[in-house]
Coordinates of C-alpha atoms in Angstrom, one line a residue:
Chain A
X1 CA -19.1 58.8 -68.5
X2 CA -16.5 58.0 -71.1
X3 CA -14.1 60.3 -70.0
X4 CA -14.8 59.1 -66.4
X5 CA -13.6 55.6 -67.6
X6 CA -11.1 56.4 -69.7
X7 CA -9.3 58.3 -68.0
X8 CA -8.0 55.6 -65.1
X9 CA -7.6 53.0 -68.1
X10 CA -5.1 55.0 -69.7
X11 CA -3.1 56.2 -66.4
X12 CA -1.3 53.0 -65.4
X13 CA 0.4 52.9 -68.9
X14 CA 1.9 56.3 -68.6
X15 CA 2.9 56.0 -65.1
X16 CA 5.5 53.4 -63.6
X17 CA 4.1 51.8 -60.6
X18 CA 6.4 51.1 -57.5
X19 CA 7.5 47.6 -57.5
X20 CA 5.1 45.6 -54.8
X21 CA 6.9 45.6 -51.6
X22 CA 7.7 41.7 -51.1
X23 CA 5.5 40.1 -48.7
X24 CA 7.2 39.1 -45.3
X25 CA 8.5 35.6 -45.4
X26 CA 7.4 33.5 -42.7
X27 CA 10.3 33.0 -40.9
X28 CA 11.3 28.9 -40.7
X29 CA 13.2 28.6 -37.5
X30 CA 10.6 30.0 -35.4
X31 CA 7.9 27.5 -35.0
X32 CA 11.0 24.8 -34.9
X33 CA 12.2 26.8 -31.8
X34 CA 8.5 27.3 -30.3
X35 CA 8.5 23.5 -30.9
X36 CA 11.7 22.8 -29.2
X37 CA 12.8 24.8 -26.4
X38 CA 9.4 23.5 -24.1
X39 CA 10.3 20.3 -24.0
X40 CA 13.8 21.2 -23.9
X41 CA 13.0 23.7 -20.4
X42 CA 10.8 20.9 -19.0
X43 CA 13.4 18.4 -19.4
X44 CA 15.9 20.6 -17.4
X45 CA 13.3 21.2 -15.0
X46 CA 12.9 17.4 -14.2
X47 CA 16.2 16.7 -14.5
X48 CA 17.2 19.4 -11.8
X49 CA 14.3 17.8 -9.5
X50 CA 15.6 14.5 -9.9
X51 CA 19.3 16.0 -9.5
X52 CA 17.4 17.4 -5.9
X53 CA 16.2 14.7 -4.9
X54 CA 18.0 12.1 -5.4
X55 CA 21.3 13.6 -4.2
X56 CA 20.3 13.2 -0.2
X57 CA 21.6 11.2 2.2
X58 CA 19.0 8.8 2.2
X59 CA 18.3 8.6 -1.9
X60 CA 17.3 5.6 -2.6
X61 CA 18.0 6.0 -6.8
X62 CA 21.1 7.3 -8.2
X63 CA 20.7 11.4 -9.2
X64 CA 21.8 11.8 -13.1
X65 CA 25.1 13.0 -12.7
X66 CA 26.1 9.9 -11.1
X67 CA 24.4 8.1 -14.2
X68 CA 27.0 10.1 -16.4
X69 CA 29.7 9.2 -14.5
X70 CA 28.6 5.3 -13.3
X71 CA 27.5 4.6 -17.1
X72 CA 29.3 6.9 -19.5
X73 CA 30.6 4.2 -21.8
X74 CA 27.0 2.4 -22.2
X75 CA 26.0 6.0 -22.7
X76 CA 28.2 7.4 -25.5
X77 CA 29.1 4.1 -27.1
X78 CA 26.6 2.1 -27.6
X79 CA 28.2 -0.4 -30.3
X80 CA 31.3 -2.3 -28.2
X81 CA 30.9 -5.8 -28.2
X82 CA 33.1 -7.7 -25.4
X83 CA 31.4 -11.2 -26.3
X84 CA 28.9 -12.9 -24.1
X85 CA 26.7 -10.3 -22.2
X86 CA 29.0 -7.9 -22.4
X87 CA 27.5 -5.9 -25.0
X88 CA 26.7 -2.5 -25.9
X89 CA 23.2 -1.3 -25.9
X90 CA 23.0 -1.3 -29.7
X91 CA 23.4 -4.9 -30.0
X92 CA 20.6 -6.1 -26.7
X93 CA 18.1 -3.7 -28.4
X94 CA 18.8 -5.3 -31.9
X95 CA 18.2 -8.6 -30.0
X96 CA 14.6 -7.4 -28.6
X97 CA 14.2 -5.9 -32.0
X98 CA 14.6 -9.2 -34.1
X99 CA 12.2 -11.0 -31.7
X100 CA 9.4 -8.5 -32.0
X101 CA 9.9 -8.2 -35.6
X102 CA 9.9 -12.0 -36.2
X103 CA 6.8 -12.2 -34.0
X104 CA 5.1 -9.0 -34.9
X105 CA 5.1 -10.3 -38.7
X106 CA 3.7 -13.5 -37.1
X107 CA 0.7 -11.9 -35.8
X108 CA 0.2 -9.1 -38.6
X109 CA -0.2 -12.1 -41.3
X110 CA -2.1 -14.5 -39.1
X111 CA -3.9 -11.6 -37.2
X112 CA -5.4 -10.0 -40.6
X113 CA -6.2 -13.3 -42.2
X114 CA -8.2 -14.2 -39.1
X115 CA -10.0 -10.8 -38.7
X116 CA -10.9 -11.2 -42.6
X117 CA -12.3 -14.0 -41.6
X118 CA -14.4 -13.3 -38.9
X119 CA -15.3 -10.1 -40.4
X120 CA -16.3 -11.5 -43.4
X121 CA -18.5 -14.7 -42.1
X122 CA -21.0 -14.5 -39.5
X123 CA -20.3 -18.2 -38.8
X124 CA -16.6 -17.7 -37.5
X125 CA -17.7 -13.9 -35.8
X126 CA -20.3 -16.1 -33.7
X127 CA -17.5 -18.9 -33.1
X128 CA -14.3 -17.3 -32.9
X129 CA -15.2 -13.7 -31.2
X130 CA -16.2 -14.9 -27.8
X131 CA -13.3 -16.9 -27.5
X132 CA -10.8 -14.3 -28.9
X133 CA -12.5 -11.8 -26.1
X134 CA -11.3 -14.3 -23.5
X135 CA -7.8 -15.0 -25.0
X136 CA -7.3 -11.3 -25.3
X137 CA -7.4 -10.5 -21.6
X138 CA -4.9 -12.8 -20.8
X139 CA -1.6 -10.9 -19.9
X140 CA 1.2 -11.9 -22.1
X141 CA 3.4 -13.5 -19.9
X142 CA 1.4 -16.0 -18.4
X143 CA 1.5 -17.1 -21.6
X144 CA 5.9 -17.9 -21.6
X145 CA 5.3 -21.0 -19.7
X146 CA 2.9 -22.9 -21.7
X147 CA 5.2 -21.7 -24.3
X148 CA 8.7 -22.6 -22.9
X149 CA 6.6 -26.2 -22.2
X150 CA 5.6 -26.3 -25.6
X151 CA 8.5 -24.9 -27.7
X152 CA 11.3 -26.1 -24.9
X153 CA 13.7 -23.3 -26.0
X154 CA 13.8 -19.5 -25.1
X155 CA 14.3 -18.2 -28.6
X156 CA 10.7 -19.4 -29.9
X157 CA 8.7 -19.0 -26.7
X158 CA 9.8 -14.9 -26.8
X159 CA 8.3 -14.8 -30.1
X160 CA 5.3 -16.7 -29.3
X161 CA 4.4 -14.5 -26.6
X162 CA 5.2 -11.6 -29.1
X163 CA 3.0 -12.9 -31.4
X164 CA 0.1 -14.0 -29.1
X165 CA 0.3 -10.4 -27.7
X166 CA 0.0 -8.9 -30.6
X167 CA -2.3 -10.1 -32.8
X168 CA -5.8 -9.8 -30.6
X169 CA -5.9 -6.1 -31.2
X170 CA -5.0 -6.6 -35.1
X171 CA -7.6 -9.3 -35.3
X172 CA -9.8 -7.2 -33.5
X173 CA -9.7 -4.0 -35.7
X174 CA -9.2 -6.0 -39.3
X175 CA -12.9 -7.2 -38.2
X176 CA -14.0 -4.4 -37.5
X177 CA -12.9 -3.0 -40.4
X178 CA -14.3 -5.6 -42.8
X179 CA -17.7 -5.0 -41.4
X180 CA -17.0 -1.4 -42.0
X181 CA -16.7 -1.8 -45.6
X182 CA -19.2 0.8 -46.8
X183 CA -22.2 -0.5 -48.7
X184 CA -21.4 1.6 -51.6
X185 CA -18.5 -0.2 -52.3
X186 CA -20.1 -3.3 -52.0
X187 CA -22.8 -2.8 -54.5
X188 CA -20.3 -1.1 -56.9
X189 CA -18.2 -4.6 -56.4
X190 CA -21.5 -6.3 -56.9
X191 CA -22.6 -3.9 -60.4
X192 CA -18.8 -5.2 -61.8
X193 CA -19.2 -8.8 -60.3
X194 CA -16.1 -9.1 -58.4
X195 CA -16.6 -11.5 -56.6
X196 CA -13.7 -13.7 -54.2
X197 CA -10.3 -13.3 -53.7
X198 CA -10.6 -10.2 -56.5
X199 CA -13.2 -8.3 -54.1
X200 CA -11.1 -8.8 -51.0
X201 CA -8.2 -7.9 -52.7
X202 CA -9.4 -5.0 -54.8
X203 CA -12.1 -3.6 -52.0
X204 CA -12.2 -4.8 -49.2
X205 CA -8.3 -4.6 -48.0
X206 CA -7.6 -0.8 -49.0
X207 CA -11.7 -0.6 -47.5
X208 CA -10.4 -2.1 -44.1
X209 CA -6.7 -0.6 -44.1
X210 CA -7.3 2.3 -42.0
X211 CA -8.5 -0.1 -39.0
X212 CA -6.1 -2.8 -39.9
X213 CA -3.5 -0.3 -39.4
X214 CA -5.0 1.0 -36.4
X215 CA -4.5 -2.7 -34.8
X216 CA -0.7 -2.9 -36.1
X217 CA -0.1 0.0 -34.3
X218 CA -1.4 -1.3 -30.8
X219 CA 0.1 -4.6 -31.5
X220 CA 3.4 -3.2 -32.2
X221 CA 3.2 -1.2 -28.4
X222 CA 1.9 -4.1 -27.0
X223 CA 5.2 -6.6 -28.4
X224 CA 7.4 -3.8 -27.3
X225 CA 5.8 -4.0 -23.9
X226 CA 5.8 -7.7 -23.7
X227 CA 9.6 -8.4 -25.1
X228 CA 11.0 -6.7 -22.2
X229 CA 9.1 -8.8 -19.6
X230 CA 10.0 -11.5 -21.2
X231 CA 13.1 -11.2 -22.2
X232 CA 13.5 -10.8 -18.3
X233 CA 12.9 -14.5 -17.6
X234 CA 14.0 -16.1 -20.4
X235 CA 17.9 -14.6 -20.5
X236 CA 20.3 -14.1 -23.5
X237 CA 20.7 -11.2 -25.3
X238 CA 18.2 -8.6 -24.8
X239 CA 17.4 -5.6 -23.6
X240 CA 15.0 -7.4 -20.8
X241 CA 17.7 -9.6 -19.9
X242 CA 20.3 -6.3 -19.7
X243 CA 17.7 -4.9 -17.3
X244 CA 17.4 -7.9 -15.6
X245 CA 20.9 -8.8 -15.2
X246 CA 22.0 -5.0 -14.2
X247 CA 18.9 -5.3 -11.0
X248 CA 20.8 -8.5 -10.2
X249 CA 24.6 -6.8 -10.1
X250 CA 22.9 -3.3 -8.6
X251 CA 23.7 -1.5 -11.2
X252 CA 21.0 1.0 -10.7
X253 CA 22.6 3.7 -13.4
X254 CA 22.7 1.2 -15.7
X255 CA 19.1 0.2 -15.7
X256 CA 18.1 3.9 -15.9
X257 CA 20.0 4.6 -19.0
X258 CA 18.3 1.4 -20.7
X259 CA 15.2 2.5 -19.3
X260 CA 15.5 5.7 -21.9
X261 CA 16.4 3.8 -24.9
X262 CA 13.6 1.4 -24.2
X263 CA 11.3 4.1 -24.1
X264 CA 13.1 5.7 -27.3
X265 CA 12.7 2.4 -28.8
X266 CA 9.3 2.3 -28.5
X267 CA 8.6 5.4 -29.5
X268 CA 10.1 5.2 -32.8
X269 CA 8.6 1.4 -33.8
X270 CA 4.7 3.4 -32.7
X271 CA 6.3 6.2 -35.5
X272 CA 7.6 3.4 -38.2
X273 CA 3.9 1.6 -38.6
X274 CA 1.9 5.3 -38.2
X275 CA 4.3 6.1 -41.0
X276 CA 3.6 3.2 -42.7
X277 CA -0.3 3.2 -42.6
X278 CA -0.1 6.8 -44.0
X279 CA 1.7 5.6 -46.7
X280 CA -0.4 2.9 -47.2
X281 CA -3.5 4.2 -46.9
X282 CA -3.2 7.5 -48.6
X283 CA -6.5 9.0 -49.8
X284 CA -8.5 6.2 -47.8
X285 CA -9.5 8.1 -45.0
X286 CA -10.7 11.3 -46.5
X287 CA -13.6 11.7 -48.7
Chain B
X1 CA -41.8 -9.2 -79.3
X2 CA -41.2 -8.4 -76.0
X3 CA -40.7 -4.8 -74.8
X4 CA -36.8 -3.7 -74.0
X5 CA -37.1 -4.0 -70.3
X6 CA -40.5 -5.4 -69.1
X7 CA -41.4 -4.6 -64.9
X8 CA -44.2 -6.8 -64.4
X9 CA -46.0 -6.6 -61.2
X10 CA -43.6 -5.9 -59.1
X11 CA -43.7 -6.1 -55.2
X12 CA -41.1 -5.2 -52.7
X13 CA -41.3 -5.9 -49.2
X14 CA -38.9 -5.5 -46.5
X15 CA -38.6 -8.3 -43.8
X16 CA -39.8 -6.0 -41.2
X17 CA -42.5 -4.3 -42.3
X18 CA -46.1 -5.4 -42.6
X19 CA -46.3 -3.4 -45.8
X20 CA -45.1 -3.2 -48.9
X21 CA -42.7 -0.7 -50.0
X22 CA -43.9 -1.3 -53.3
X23 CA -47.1 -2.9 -55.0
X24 CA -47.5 -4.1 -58.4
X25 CA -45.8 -1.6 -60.3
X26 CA -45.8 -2.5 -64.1
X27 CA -43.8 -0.5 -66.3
X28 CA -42.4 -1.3 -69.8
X29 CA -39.2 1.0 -71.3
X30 CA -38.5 0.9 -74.9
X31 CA -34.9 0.8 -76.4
X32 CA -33.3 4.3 -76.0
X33 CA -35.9 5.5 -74.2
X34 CA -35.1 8.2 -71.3
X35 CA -37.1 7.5 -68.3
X36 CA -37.4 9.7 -65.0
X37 CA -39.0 8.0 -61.5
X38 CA -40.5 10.7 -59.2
X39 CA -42.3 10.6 -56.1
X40 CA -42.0 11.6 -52.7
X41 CA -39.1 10.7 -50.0
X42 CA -40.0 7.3 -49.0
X43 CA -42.0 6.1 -51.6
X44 CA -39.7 3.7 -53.2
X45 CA -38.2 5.1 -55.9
X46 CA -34.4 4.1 -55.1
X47 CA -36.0 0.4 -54.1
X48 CA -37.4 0.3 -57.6
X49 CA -33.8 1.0 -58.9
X50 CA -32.2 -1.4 -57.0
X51 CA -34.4 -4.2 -58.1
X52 CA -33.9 -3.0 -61.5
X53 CA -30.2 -3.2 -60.7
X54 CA -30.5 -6.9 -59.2
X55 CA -29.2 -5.2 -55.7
X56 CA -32.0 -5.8 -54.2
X57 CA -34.4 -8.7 -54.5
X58 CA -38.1 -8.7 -55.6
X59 CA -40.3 -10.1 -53.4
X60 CA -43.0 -10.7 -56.3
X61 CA -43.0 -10.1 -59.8
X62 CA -40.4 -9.4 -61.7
X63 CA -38.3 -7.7 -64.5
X64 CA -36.8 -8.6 -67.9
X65 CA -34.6 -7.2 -69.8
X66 CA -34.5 -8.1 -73.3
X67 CA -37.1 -10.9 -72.3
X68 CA -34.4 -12.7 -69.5
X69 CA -35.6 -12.1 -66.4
X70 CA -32.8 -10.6 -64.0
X71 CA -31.8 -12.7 -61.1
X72 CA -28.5 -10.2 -59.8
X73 CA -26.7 -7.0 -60.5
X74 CA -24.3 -7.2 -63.8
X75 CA -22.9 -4.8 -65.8
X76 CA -25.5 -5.2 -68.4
X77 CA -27.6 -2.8 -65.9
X78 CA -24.7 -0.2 -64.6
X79 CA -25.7 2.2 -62.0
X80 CA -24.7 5.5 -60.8
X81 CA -25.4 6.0 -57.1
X82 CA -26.8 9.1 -55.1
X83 CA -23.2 9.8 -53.3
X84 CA -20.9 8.8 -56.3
X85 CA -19.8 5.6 -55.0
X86 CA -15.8 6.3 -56.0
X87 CA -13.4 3.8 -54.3
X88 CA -10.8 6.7 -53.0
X89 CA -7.6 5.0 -52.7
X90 CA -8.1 4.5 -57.1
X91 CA -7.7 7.4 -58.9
X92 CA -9.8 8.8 -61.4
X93 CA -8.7 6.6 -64.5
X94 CA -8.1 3.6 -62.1
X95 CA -11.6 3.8 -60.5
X96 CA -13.4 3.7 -64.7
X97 CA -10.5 1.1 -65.1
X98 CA -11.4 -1.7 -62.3
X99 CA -14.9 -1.7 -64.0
X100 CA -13.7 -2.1 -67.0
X101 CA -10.6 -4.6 -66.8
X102 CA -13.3 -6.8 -64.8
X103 CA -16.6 -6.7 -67.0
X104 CA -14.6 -6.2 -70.9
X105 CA -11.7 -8.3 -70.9
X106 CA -12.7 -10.8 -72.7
X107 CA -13.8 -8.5 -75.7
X108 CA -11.0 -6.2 -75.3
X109 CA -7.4 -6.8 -75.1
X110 CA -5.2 -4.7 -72.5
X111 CA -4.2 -1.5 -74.9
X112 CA -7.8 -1.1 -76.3
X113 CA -9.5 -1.3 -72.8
X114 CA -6.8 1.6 -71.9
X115 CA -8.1 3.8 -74.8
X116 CA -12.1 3.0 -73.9
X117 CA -11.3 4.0 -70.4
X118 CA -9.5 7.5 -71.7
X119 CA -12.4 7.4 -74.6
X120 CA -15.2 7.3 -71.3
X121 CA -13.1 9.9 -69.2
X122 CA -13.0 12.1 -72.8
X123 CA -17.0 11.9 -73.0
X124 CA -17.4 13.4 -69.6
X125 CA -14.4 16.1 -69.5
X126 CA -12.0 14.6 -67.2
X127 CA -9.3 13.5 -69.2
X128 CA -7.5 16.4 -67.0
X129 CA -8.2 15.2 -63.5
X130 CA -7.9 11.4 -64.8
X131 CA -4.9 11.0 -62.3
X132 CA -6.1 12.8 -59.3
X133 CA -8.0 11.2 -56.5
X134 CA -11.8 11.2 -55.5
X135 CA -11.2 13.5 -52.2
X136 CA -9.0 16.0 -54.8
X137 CA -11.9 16.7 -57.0
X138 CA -15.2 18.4 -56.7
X139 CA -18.8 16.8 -55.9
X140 CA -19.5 17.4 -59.8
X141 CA -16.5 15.9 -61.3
X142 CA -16.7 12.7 -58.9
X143 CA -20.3 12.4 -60.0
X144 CA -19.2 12.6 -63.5
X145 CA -16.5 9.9 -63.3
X146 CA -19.5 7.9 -61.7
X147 CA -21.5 8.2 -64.7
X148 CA -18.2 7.9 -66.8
X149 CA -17.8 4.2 -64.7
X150 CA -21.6 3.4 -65.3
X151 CA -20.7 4.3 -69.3
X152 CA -17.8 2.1 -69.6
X153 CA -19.2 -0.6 -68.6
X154 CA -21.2 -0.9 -72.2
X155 CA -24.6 -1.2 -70.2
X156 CA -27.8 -1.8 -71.8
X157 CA -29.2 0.3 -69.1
X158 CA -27.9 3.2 -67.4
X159 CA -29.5 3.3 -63.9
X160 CA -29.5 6.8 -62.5
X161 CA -29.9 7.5 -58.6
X162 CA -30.9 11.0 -57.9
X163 CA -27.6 11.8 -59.8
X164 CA -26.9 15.2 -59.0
X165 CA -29.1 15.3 -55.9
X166 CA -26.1 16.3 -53.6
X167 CA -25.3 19.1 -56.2
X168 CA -25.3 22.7 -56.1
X169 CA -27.9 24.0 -58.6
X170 CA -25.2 25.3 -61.2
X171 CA -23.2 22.1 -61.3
X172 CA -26.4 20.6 -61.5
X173 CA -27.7 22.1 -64.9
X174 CA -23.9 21.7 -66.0
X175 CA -24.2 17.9 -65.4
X176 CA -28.3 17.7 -66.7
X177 CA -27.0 19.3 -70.4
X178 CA -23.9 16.7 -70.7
X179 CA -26.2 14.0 -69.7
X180 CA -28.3 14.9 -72.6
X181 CA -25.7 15.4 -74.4
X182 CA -24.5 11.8 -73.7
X183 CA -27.7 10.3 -74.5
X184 CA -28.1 12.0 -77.8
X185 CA -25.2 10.2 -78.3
X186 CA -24.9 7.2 -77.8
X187 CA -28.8 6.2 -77.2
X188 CA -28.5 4.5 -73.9
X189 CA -31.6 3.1 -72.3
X190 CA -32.0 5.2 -68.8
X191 CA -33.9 4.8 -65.9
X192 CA -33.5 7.8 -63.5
X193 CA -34.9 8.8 -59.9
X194 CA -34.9 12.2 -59.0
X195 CA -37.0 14.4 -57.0
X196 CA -36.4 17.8 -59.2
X197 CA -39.4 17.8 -61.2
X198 CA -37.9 20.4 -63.9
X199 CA -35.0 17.8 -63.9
X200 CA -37.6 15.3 -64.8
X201 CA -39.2 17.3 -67.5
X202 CA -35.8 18.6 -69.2
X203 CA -34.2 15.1 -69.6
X204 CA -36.7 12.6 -70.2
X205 CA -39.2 11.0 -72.5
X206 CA -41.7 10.1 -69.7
X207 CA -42.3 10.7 -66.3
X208 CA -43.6 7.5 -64.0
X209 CA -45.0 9.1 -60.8
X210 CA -45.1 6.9 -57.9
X211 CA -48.0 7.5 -54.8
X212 CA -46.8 7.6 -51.5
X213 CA -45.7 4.4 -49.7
X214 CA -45.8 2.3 -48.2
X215 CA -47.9 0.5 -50.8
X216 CA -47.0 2.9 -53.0
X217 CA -47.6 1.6 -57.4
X218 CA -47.5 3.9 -60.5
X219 CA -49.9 6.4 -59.9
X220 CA -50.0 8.1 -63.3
X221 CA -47.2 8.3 -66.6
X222 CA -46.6 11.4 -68.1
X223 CA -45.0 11.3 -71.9
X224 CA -42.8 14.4 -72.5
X225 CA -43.5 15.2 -75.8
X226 CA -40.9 17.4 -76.6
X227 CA -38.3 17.5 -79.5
X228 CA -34.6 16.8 -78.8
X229 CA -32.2 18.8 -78.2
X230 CA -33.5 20.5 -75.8
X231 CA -32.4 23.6 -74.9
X232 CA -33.3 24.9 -71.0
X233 CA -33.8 28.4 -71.4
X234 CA -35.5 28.4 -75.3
X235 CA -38.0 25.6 -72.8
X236 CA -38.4 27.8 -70.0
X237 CA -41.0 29.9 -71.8
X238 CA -42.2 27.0 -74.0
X239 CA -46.2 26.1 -73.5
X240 CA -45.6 22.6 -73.3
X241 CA -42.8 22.3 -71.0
X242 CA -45.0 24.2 -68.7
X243 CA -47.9 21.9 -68.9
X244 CA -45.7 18.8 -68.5
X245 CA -44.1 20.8 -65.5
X246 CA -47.6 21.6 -64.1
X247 CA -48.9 18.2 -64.5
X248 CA -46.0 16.9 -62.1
X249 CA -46.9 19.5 -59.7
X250 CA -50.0 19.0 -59.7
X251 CA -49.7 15.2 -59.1
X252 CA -46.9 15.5 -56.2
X253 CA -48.4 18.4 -54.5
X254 CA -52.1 18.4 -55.0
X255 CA -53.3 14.7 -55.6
X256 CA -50.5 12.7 -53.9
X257 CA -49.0 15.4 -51.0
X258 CA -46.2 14.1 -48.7
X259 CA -48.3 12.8 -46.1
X260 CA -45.2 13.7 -43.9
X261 CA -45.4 17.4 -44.9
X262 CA -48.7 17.2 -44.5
X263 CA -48.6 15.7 -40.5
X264 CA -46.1 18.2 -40.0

């Protein structure tokens, strides 16, 4: 027995163990690449159909190297300013920006104060919800001329019909939320008598924050989606309007290439409040 | 003089139900004294609690404590709940800290509410995780920050909800000796549910055994006449723990049997 264990014991002293071969890095720029290069071949592919089919004698829509060549400078310079209208692509989405973040704060404010409240008082839930179910279906540009009437100037009515576009789904969700408030939390809040603006502020916000963000991030789609279709009818700067005014002078390539930044656009402000309500709400969901 | 806290016969009926949950349940708890409620799922032990607590309110009867009678919750009566409770966007030391910022600031100034809040974390071991988050720590530590909460708030009754229920059994004894521990200490008042009947036996100074419900009362109250500290495996093999333990049994399974289990 004792020599048995020993023996092994004293082994590893006397003799010099190889060095550990090092354990294969996982290489970095292969999941980028796996990431990258299917989009990247689909991209071709469609762009090669749309090449095809829009290069025949009948195409209705211009193929994409006639996009290149119609709207190169709108393309690769996106900052020249020429006054008026005549304005790179930067400075019409910076318009449609400013609107839907002027109106977008609008409704976030007004739209979680009025979803605390309804989610917080059966009163206003029982008066308030049917009438928000109805307002919500309405599409947001029937809306612009009530607003135009009302407001009797362009710049305002765009933001109104940001903001009234906006904040159904954010009421809707900061509700929810604040019903969602789990009981535990309550009767801790209850156990340490906080009571009023402290419990909303201390509970149930970070509580609710997770659905509240949830609403912002529809809300901000849905201005992004409404802007444009406003923007249309009400003129000015804007990337509506640059749609609008490039249907109205056939520029077909131009409308196209605004087309892709409006989706861009879009894509990044859905990113920004995702981003956001991670940040914000960091720990909230788990657990 | 009145006893500490004084239930007098106490009733407890949900809106919906014909029946009580709970039927004239007297029971009087002395200062310091360690109290476990047992009874079957569904006989009303966490209601009981929650009245205690001022959660929940009591459809006849009452309770005093300290001869007021208790109209709400308060910090006076601090519980910690069955699933921990932890508000997870606070960390550790901010979750022990919202209790007490908003039930001791008036005797405490800002530094020395800091220290009692590391001086709380200290008498549970978790001045280490006192930065981390509820979802970053075990079922065990958050459980133990809960009782840390309930602690800090200077309670002159520490309500206990099937504590360590959700626990795995090691983390579990773990929790039952610093609990003791605790108590030895600082002499808290505790009330606690639980449906381990060594648990029962190990921590407390009597045993209130509820009958079934719906209309279920105190069926019988077992004093655990055994000397403190108490040491689990010196009482394993000790004469009396085993009676007190058999006396338990023998009113859960033998006089007062889950009528579910029995159905079933």
């Amino acid at each position: 027995m004792n020599a048995v264990s020993t023996k092994p014991a004293a082994e590893p002293a006397v003799v010099s163990r190889p060095a550990l071969a090092a354990l294969p890095k996982p290489s970095r720029i292969v999941p980028v690449i796996a990431q990258v290069v299917p989009p990247l071949i689909v991209l071709a592919l469609l762009g090669l159909g749309w090449e095809y089919l829009a290069s025949g004698p009948n195409a209705t829509l211009p193929p994409p190297s006639k996009v290149w060549v119609d709207a190169r400078d709108l393309i690769v310079d996106p900052f020249f300013d020429r006054g008026g209208l005549d304005k790179g692509l930067f400075w019409h989405l910076l318009a449609s920006l400013q609107r839907v973040a002027l109106g977008f704060a609008l409704s976030a404010v007004v739209g979680v104060a009025l979803g605390m409240l309804i989610g917080s008082s059966p009163f206003f839930m029982r008066g308030l919800d049917p009438i928000f179910q109805v307002l919500r279906t309405v599409p947001p540009l029937a809306w612009l001329p009530l607003s135009l009437a009302a407001f009797r100037e362009a710049q305002p009515s765009a933001i109104f019909v940001i903001f009234i576009t906006a904040i159904w789904p954010i009421i809707i969700n900061t509700a929810v939320g604040v019903l969602n408030v789990p009981q535990d939390y309550r009767n801790v809040a209850a156990v340490i008598r906080l009571r009023g603006l402290a419990f909303f502020w201390k509970i149930v916000l970070p509580a609710a924050a997770p659905y509240i963000f949830t609403g912002l991030k529809i809300g901000i789609g849905l201005s992004w989606l409404a802007i444009i279709a406003a923007e249309m009818l009400i003129g000015g700067v804007g990337i509506g309007f640059f749609i609008w005014d490039a249907w109205n002078s056939s520029n077909l390539s131009d409308i196209i290439v605004a087309l892709i930044y409006v989706g861009l656009v879009g894509f990044m402000l859905d990113k920004v409040v995702a981003l956001a309500g991670r940040i914000a709400t960091r720990g909230t969901q788990a657990s | 003089m009145h006893p500490f806290l004084d239930i007098t016969k106490l009733s407890i009926a949900f809106p919906k139900s014909p029946l009580p949950v709970l039927r004239d349940v007297d029971l009087k708890i002395e200062r310091g004294e360690y109290v476990a409620v047992i009874g079957h799922s569904g006989c009303g032990k966490s209601t009981l609690l929650n009245v205690v607590a001022g959660l929940l309110p009591a459809t006849a009867g009452g309770v005093l404590l300290e001869g007021r009678e208790i109209s709400g919750p308060g910090p006076d009566r601090a519980v910690v709940f069955q699933n921990h409770s932890l508000l997870p966007w606070l960390t550790c030391y901010e979750n022990v800290a919202l209790a007490v910022d908003q039930t001791l600031s008036r005797e405490m100034n800002r530094k020395q509410r800091h220290d009692w809040v590391l001086e709380n974390l200290a008498l549970v071991h978790m001045t280490a995780a006192k930065d981390k988050r509820p979802n970053e720590i075990s079922g065990g530590m958050k459980q133990r920050i809960g009782i840390a909460r309930a602690l800090a708030m200077r309670p002159k009754v520490l309500l206990l909800d099937e504590p360590f229920g959700a626990l795995d059994a090691l983390t579990r004894a773990h929790l039952q000796d610093q609990v003791m521990e605790i108590h030895a200490r600082l002499k808290t008042t505790v009330i606690m549910i639980t449906h381990d009947v060594d648990e029962a036996v190990l921590l407390s100074d009597r045993i209130v055994m509820l009958t079934n419900g719906p209309n279920a009362t105190v069926g019988e109250i077992l004093t655990v006449d055994l000397e403190r500290p108490r040491d689990r495996l010196k009482l394993a093999a000790d004469p009396r723990f085993v009676a007190a333990r058999t006396a338990v049994l023998e009113f859960l399974h033998s006089r007062h049997a889950n009528p579910a289990l029995q159905a079933a």
